[in-house]
Coordinates of N, CA and C in Angstrom, one line a residue:
M1 N 28.1 -1.0 3.3 CA 28.1 -2.5 3.1 C 26.8 -2.8 2.3
S2 N 26.8 -3.7 1.3 CA 25.7 -4.0 0.5 C 25.4 -5.5 0.6
L3 N 24.3 -6.0 0.1 CA 23.8 -7.3 0.3 C 23.9 -8.1 -1.0
G4 N 24.3 -7.5 -2.0 CA 24.3 -8.3 -3.4 C 23.0 -8.4 -4.0
L5 N 22.0 -7.6 -3.7 CA 20.7 -7.6 -4.3 C 20.7 -6.6 -5.4
S6 N 19.8 -6.8 -6.4 CA 19.7 -5.7 -7.3 C 19.0 -4.6 -6.6
G7 N 19.6 -3.4 -6.7 CA 19.2 -2.3 -5.9 C 19.6 -2.6 -4.5
D8 N 20.8 -2.8 -4.3 CA 21.2 -3.2 -2.9 C 20.6 -2.4 -1.7
M9 N 20.3 -3.2 -0.7 CA 19.7 -2.6 0.5 C 20.8 -2.0 1.3
P10 N 20.6 -0.6 1.6 CA 21.7 0.1 2.4 C 21.6 -0.3 3.9
L11 N 22.6 -0.3 4.6 CA 22.6 -0.8 5.9 C 23.0 0.4 6.8
R12 N 23.0 1.7 6.2 CA 23.5 2.8 7.1 C 22.4 3.2 8.1
S13 N 21.1 3.3 7.7 CA 20.2 3.7 8.7 C 18.8 3.2 8.3
A14 N 17.9 3.4 9.2 CA 16.5 2.9 8.9 C 16.0 3.8 7.9
T15 N 16.2 5.1 7.8 CA 15.7 5.9 6.8 C 16.2 5.5 5.4
A16 N 17.4 5.1 5.3 CA 17.9 4.6 4.0 C 17.3 3.3 3.6
V17 N 17.0 2.5 4.6 CA 16.3 1.2 4.2 C 15.0 1.5 3.7
L18 N 14.2 2.5 4.4 CA 12.9 2.8 3.9 C 12.9 3.5 2.5
W19 N 13.8 4.3 2.3 CA 14.0 4.9 0.9 C 14.3 3.8 -0.1
W20 N 15.1 2.8 0.3 CA 15.4 1.7 -0.7 C 14.1 0.9 -1.0
L21 N 13.2 0.7 0.0 CA 11.9 0.1 -0.2 C 11.1 0.9 -1.1
V22 N 11.0 2.2 -0.9 CA 10.2 3.0 -1.7 C 10.7 2.9 -3.2
R23 N 12.0 3.2 -3.3 CA 12.5 3.1 -4.8 C 12.3 1.7 -5.4
S24 N 12.2 0.7 -4.7 CA 12.1 -0.7 -5.2 C 10.7 -0.9 -5.8
Q25 N 9.7 -0.2 -5.2 CA 8.4 -0.4 -5.7 C 7.7 0.9 -6.0
L26 N 8.3 1.9 -6.6 CA 7.9 3.2 -6.8 C 6.6 3.2 -7.7
G27 N 6.6 2.4 -8.7 CA 5.4 2.4 -9.6 C 4.2 2.0 -8.8
R28 N 4.4 0.9 -8.0 CA 3.2 0.4 -7.3 C 2.7 1.3 -6.2
L29 N 3.6 2.1 -5.6 CA 3.2 3.2 -4.6 C 2.6 4.2 -5.3
V30 N 2.9 4.7 -6.4 CA 2.2 5.7 -7.2 C 0.8 5.2 -7.5
A31 N 0.7 4.1 -8.1 CA -0.6 3.5 -8.4 C -1.5 3.4 -7.2
C32 N -0.9 3.0 -6.0 CA -1.7 2.9 -4.8 C -2.2 4.3 -4.3
S33 N -1.4 5.3 -4.5 CA -1.7 6.6 -4.1 C -2.9 7.1 -5.0
L34 N -2.8 6.9 -6.3 CA -3.8 7.4 -7.2 C -5.1 6.6 -6.9
V35 N -5.1 5.3 -6.8 CA -6.3 4.6 -6.6 C -7.0 5.0 -5.3
T36 N -6.1 5.1 -4.2 CA -6.7 5.4 -2.9 C -7.3 6.8 -3.0
S37 N -6.8 7.7 -3.7 CA -7.2 9.1 -3.8 C -8.6 9.0 -4.5
L38 N -8.7 8.2 -5.5 CA -10.0 8.1 -6.2 C -11.1 7.4 -5.2
W39 N -10.7 6.5 -4.5 CA -11.6 5.9 -3.6 C -12.0 6.9 -2.6
L40 N -11.1 7.6 -1.9 CA -11.5 8.5 -0.9 C -12.2 9.9 -1.5
G41 N -11.7 10.2 -2.6 CA -12.4 11.3 -3.3 C -13.8 11.1 -3.7
S42 N -14.1 9.9 -4.2 CA -15.5 9.6 -4.6 C -16.4 9.6 -3.4
Q43 N -15.9 9.3 -2.1 CA -16.8 9.4 -1.0 C -17.3 10.8 -0.7
Q44 N -16.5 11.8 -1.2 CA -17.0 13.2 -1.0 C -18.2 13.6 -1.9
L45 N -18.3 12.8 -3.0 CA -19.5 13.2 -3.9 C -20.8 12.7 -3.4
I46 N -20.9 11.7 -2.5 CA -22.2 11.1 -2.1 C -23.1 12.1 -1.4
P47 N -22.5 13.0 -0.4 CA -23.5 13.9 0.2 C -24.0 14.9 -0.9
Y48 N -23.1 15.3 -1.8 CA -23.5 16.3 -2.8 C -24.6 15.7 -3.7
I49 N -24.5 14.5 -4.2 CA -25.4 13.9 -5.0 C -26.7 13.6 -4.3
V50 N -26.7 13.1 -3.0 CA -28.0 13.0 -2.2 C -28.6 14.3 -2.0
G51 N -27.9 15.3 -1.7 CA -28.5 16.7 -1.6 C -29.2 17.2 -2.7
N52 N -28.5 17.0 -4.0 CA -29.1 17.4 -5.2 C -30.3 16.6 -5.6
A53 N -30.3 15.3 -5.2 CA -31.4 14.4 -5.5 C -32.6 14.8 -4.7
L54 N -32.4 15.2 -3.4 CA -33.4 15.6 -2.6 C -34.0 17.0 -3.1
Q55 N -33.1 18.0 -3.4 CA -33.5 19.3 -3.9 C -34.2 19.3 -5.2
E56 N -33.5 18.8 -6.2 CA -34.0 18.8 -7.6 C -35.1 17.7 -7.8
G57 N -35.1 16.6 -7.2 CA -35.9 15.5 -7.5 C -37.1 15.5 -6.7
I58 N -36.9 15.4 -5.3 CA -38.0 15.3 -4.4 C -38.7 16.5 -4.1
I59 N -38.0 17.5 -3.7 CA -38.7 18.8 -3.3 C -39.3 19.4 -4.6
A60 N -38.5 19.5 -5.7 CA -39.1 20.1 -6.9 C -40.0 19.2 -7.6
D61 N -40.2 17.9 -7.1 CA -41.1 16.9 -7.7 C -40.9 16.7 -9.1
R62 N -39.6 16.4 -9.4 CA -39.2 16.1 -10.8 C -38.6 14.8 -10.8
G63 N -39.4 13.8 -11.3 CA -38.9 12.4 -11.4 C -37.7 12.1 -12.2
D64 N -37.6 12.9 -13.3 CA -36.5 12.7 -14.2 C -35.2 13.1 -13.6
R65 N -35.2 14.2 -12.9 CA -34.0 14.7 -12.1 C -33.6 13.7 -11.0
L66 N -34.6 13.2 -10.4 CA -34.4 12.1 -9.2 C -33.8 11.0 -9.9
A67 N -34.2 10.5 -11.0 CA -33.7 9.3 -11.7 C -32.2 9.6 -12.1
A68 N -32.0 10.8 -12.6 CA -30.6 11.1 -13.0 C -29.6 11.1 -11.9
W69 N -30.0 11.7 -10.7 CA -29.3 11.8 -9.6 C -29.0 10.4 -8.9
T70 N -30.1 9.5 -9.1 CA -30.0 8.2 -8.5 C -29.0 7.4 -9.4
G71 N -29.0 7.6 -10.7 CA -28.1 6.9 -11.6 C -26.6 7.4 -11.2
A72 N -26.4 8.7 -11.0 CA -25.1 9.3 -10.6 C -24.6 8.6 -9.4
L73 N -25.5 8.5 -8.4 CA -25.2 7.9 -7.1 C -24.8 6.4 -7.3
G74 N -25.5 5.7 -8.2 CA -25.2 4.3 -8.4 C -23.7 4.2 -9.0
A75 N -23.5 5.1 -10.0 CA -22.2 5.1 -10.7 C -21.0 5.4 -9.7
V76 N -21.2 6.4 -8.8 CA -20.2 6.8 -7.8 C -20.0 5.6 -6.9
I77 N -21.1 4.9 -6.5 CA -20.9 3.8 -5.6 C -20.1 2.6 -6.3
V78 N -20.4 2.3 -7.5 CA -19.6 1.4 -8.3 C -18.1 1.7 -8.4
V79 N -17.9 3.0 -8.7 CA -16.5 3.5 -8.8 C -15.8 3.3 -7.4
Q80 N -16.5 3.8 -6.4 CA -16.0 3.7 -5.0 C -15.6 2.3 -4.5
T81 N -16.6 1.4 -4.9 CA -16.3 0.0 -4.5 C -15.1 -0.7 -5.2
A82 N -15.1 -0.3 -6.6 CA -13.9 -0.8 -7.3 C -12.5 -0.2 -6.8
M83 N -12.6 1.1 -6.5 CA -11.4 1.6 -6.1 C -11.0 1.2 -4.7
G84 N -12.0 1.0 -3.8 CA -11.7 0.6 -2.5 C -11.0 -0.8 -2.5
I85 N -11.6 -1.7 -3.4 CA -11.1 -3.2 -3.4 C -9.7 -3.1 -4.0
S86 N -9.4 -2.2 -5.1 CA -8.1 -2.1 -5.7 C -7.1 -1.5 -4.7
S87 N -7.5 -0.5 -4.0 CA -6.7 0.1 -3.0 C -6.2 -0.8 -2.0
H88 N -7.1 -1.6 -1.5 CA -6.8 -2.7 -0.4 C -5.7 -3.7 -1.0
H89 N -6.1 -4.0 -2.3 CA -5.1 -5.1 -2.9 C -3.8 -4.5 -3.1
L90 N -3.7 -3.3 -3.5 CA -2.3 -2.6 -3.8 C -1.6 -2.4 -2.5
V91 N -2.3 -1.9 -1.4 CA -1.7 -1.7 -0.1 C -1.1 -2.9 0.5
V92 N -1.8 -4.0 0.4 CA -1.4 -5.3 0.9 C -0.2 -5.8 0.1
R93 N -0.2 -5.7 -1.3 CA 0.9 -6.0 -2.1 C 2.2 -5.2 -1.7
C94 N 2.0 -4.0 -1.5 CA 3.2 -3.1 -1.2 C 3.8 -3.5 0.2
R95 N 2.9 -3.8 1.2 CA 3.4 -4.2 2.5 C 4.1 -5.6 2.4
L96 N 3.5 -6.5 1.8 CA 4.1 -7.8 1.7 C 5.4 -7.8 0.8
D97 N 5.4 -7.0 -0.2 CA 6.7 -6.9 -1.1 C 7.8 -6.4 -0.2
A98 N 7.5 -5.3 0.6 CA 8.6 -4.7 1.5 C 9.0 -5.7 2.5
A99 N 8.1 -6.4 3.1 CA 8.4 -7.4 4.2 C 9.3 -8.5 3.6
F100 N 8.9 -9.0 2.3 CA 9.8 -10.1 1.8 C 11.1 -9.6 1.3
R101 N 11.2 -8.3 0.8 CA 12.5 -7.8 0.4 C 13.4 -7.7 1.6
V102 N 13.0 -7.2 2.7 CA 13.8 -7.0 4.0 C 14.1 -8.4 4.4
N103 N 13.2 -9.4 4.5 CA 13.5 -10.7 4.9 C 14.5 -11.4 4.0
R104 N 14.5 -11.2 2.8 CA 15.4 -11.8 1.8 C 16.8 -11.1 2.0
A105 N 16.8 -9.9 2.2 CA 18.1 -9.1 2.4 C 18.8 -9.6 3.7
V106 N 18.0 -9.7 4.8 CA 18.6 -10.2 6.0 C 19.1 -11.6 5.8
M107 N 18.4 -12.5 5.2 CA 18.9 -13.9 5.0 C 20.1 -13.9 4.1
R108 N 20.1 -13.1 3.1 CA 21.4 -13.1 2.3 C 22.6 -12.6 3.1
Q109 N 22.4 -11.6 4.0 CA 23.5 -11.0 4.8 C 23.9 -12.2 5.8
I110 N 22.9 -12.9 6.4 CA 23.3 -14.0 7.3 C 24.1 -15.1 6.6
T111 N 23.6 -15.4 5.3 CA 24.3 -16.5 4.6 C 25.7 -16.0 4.3
R112 N 25.8 -14.7 3.9 CA 27.2 -14.2 3.6 C 28.1 -14.2 4.9
L113 N 27.6 -14.0 6.0 CA 28.4 -14.0 7.2 C 28.8 -15.4 7.6
G114 N 27.9 -16.5 7.3 CA 28.2 -17.8 7.5 C 28.6 -18.1 8.9
A115 N 29.7 -18.8 9.1 CA 30.1 -19.3 10.4 C 30.4 -18.2 11.4
E116 N 30.7 -17.0 11.0 CA 30.9 -15.9 11.8 C 29.7 -15.5 12.6
M117 N 28.5 -15.7 11.9 CA 27.3 -15.4 12.5 C 27.0 -16.1 13.8
S118 N 27.4 -17.5 13.7 CA 27.1 -18.3 14.9 C 27.9 -17.9 16.1
R119 N 29.0 -17.2 15.9 CA 29.9 -16.8 16.9 C 29.2 -15.5 17.6
K120 N 28.5 -14.7 16.8 CA 28.0 -13.5 17.3 C 26.6 -13.6 17.8
A121 N 25.9 -14.6 17.4 CA 24.4 -14.9 17.8 C 24.1 -16.2 17.8
S122 N 23.1 -16.5 18.7 CA 22.7 -18.0 18.7 C 21.7 -18.2 17.5
T123 N 21.5 -19.5 17.3 CA 20.6 -19.9 16.2 C 19.2 -19.3 16.4
G124 N 18.7 -19.4 17.6 CA 17.3 -18.8 18.0 C 17.2 -17.4 17.7
E125 N 18.3 -16.6 17.9 CA 18.3 -15.1 17.6 C 18.2 -14.9 16.1
V126 N 19.0 -15.7 15.4 CA 19.1 -15.6 13.9 C 17.7 -15.8 13.4
I127 N 17.0 -16.9 13.9 CA 15.7 -17.3 13.4 C 14.7 -16.2 13.8
S128 N 14.8 -15.7 14.9 CA 13.9 -14.7 15.4 C 14.1 -13.4 14.5
V129 N 15.2 -13.1 14.1 CA 15.4 -11.8 13.3 C 14.9 -12.1 11.8
T130 N 15.1 -13.2 11.3 CA 14.6 -13.4 9.9 C 13.1 -13.7 9.8
S131 N 12.6 -14.3 10.7 CA 11.2 -14.6 10.7 C 10.3 -13.6 11.3
G132 N 10.6 -12.8 12.3 CA 9.8 -11.9 13.0 C 10.3 -10.5 12.8
D133 N 11.5 -10.2 13.3 CA 12.0 -8.8 13.3 C 12.1 -8.2 11.9
A134 N 12.5 -8.9 10.8 CA 12.6 -8.4 9.5 C 11.3 -8.0 9.0
V135 N 10.3 -8.6 9.3 CA 8.9 -8.3 8.7 C 8.4 -7.1 9.4
K136 N 8.8 -6.9 10.7 CA 8.3 -5.7 11.5 C 9.1 -4.5 11.1

């Protein structure tokens, strides 16, 4: 059974619906994965940079090396901040897109069922499904 959407939502199983959602925003999910990997990966550089700044700059008493490592630390923090903000933005967009797609698909199915729906479920149940359950 399909819902008449482009990239019709399958109604066979929850797994099929999840794969439909993944396929419907695959590009955004790939971008989200890459940006999140850069964000989390850049966090791994901070202890390395601080350790080298201590070793080469402070312990070796070389101001030029300390300045270089401090600059590197600043650059990593800028990248980490930008990627963290971008990651959050993309994750929220993915979640909202999926919720709205499911909500729209449920509403289209209810509209297609028409009067038959009122015989199977009360108005309150229909509203509950479209406003709350579809999002979850």
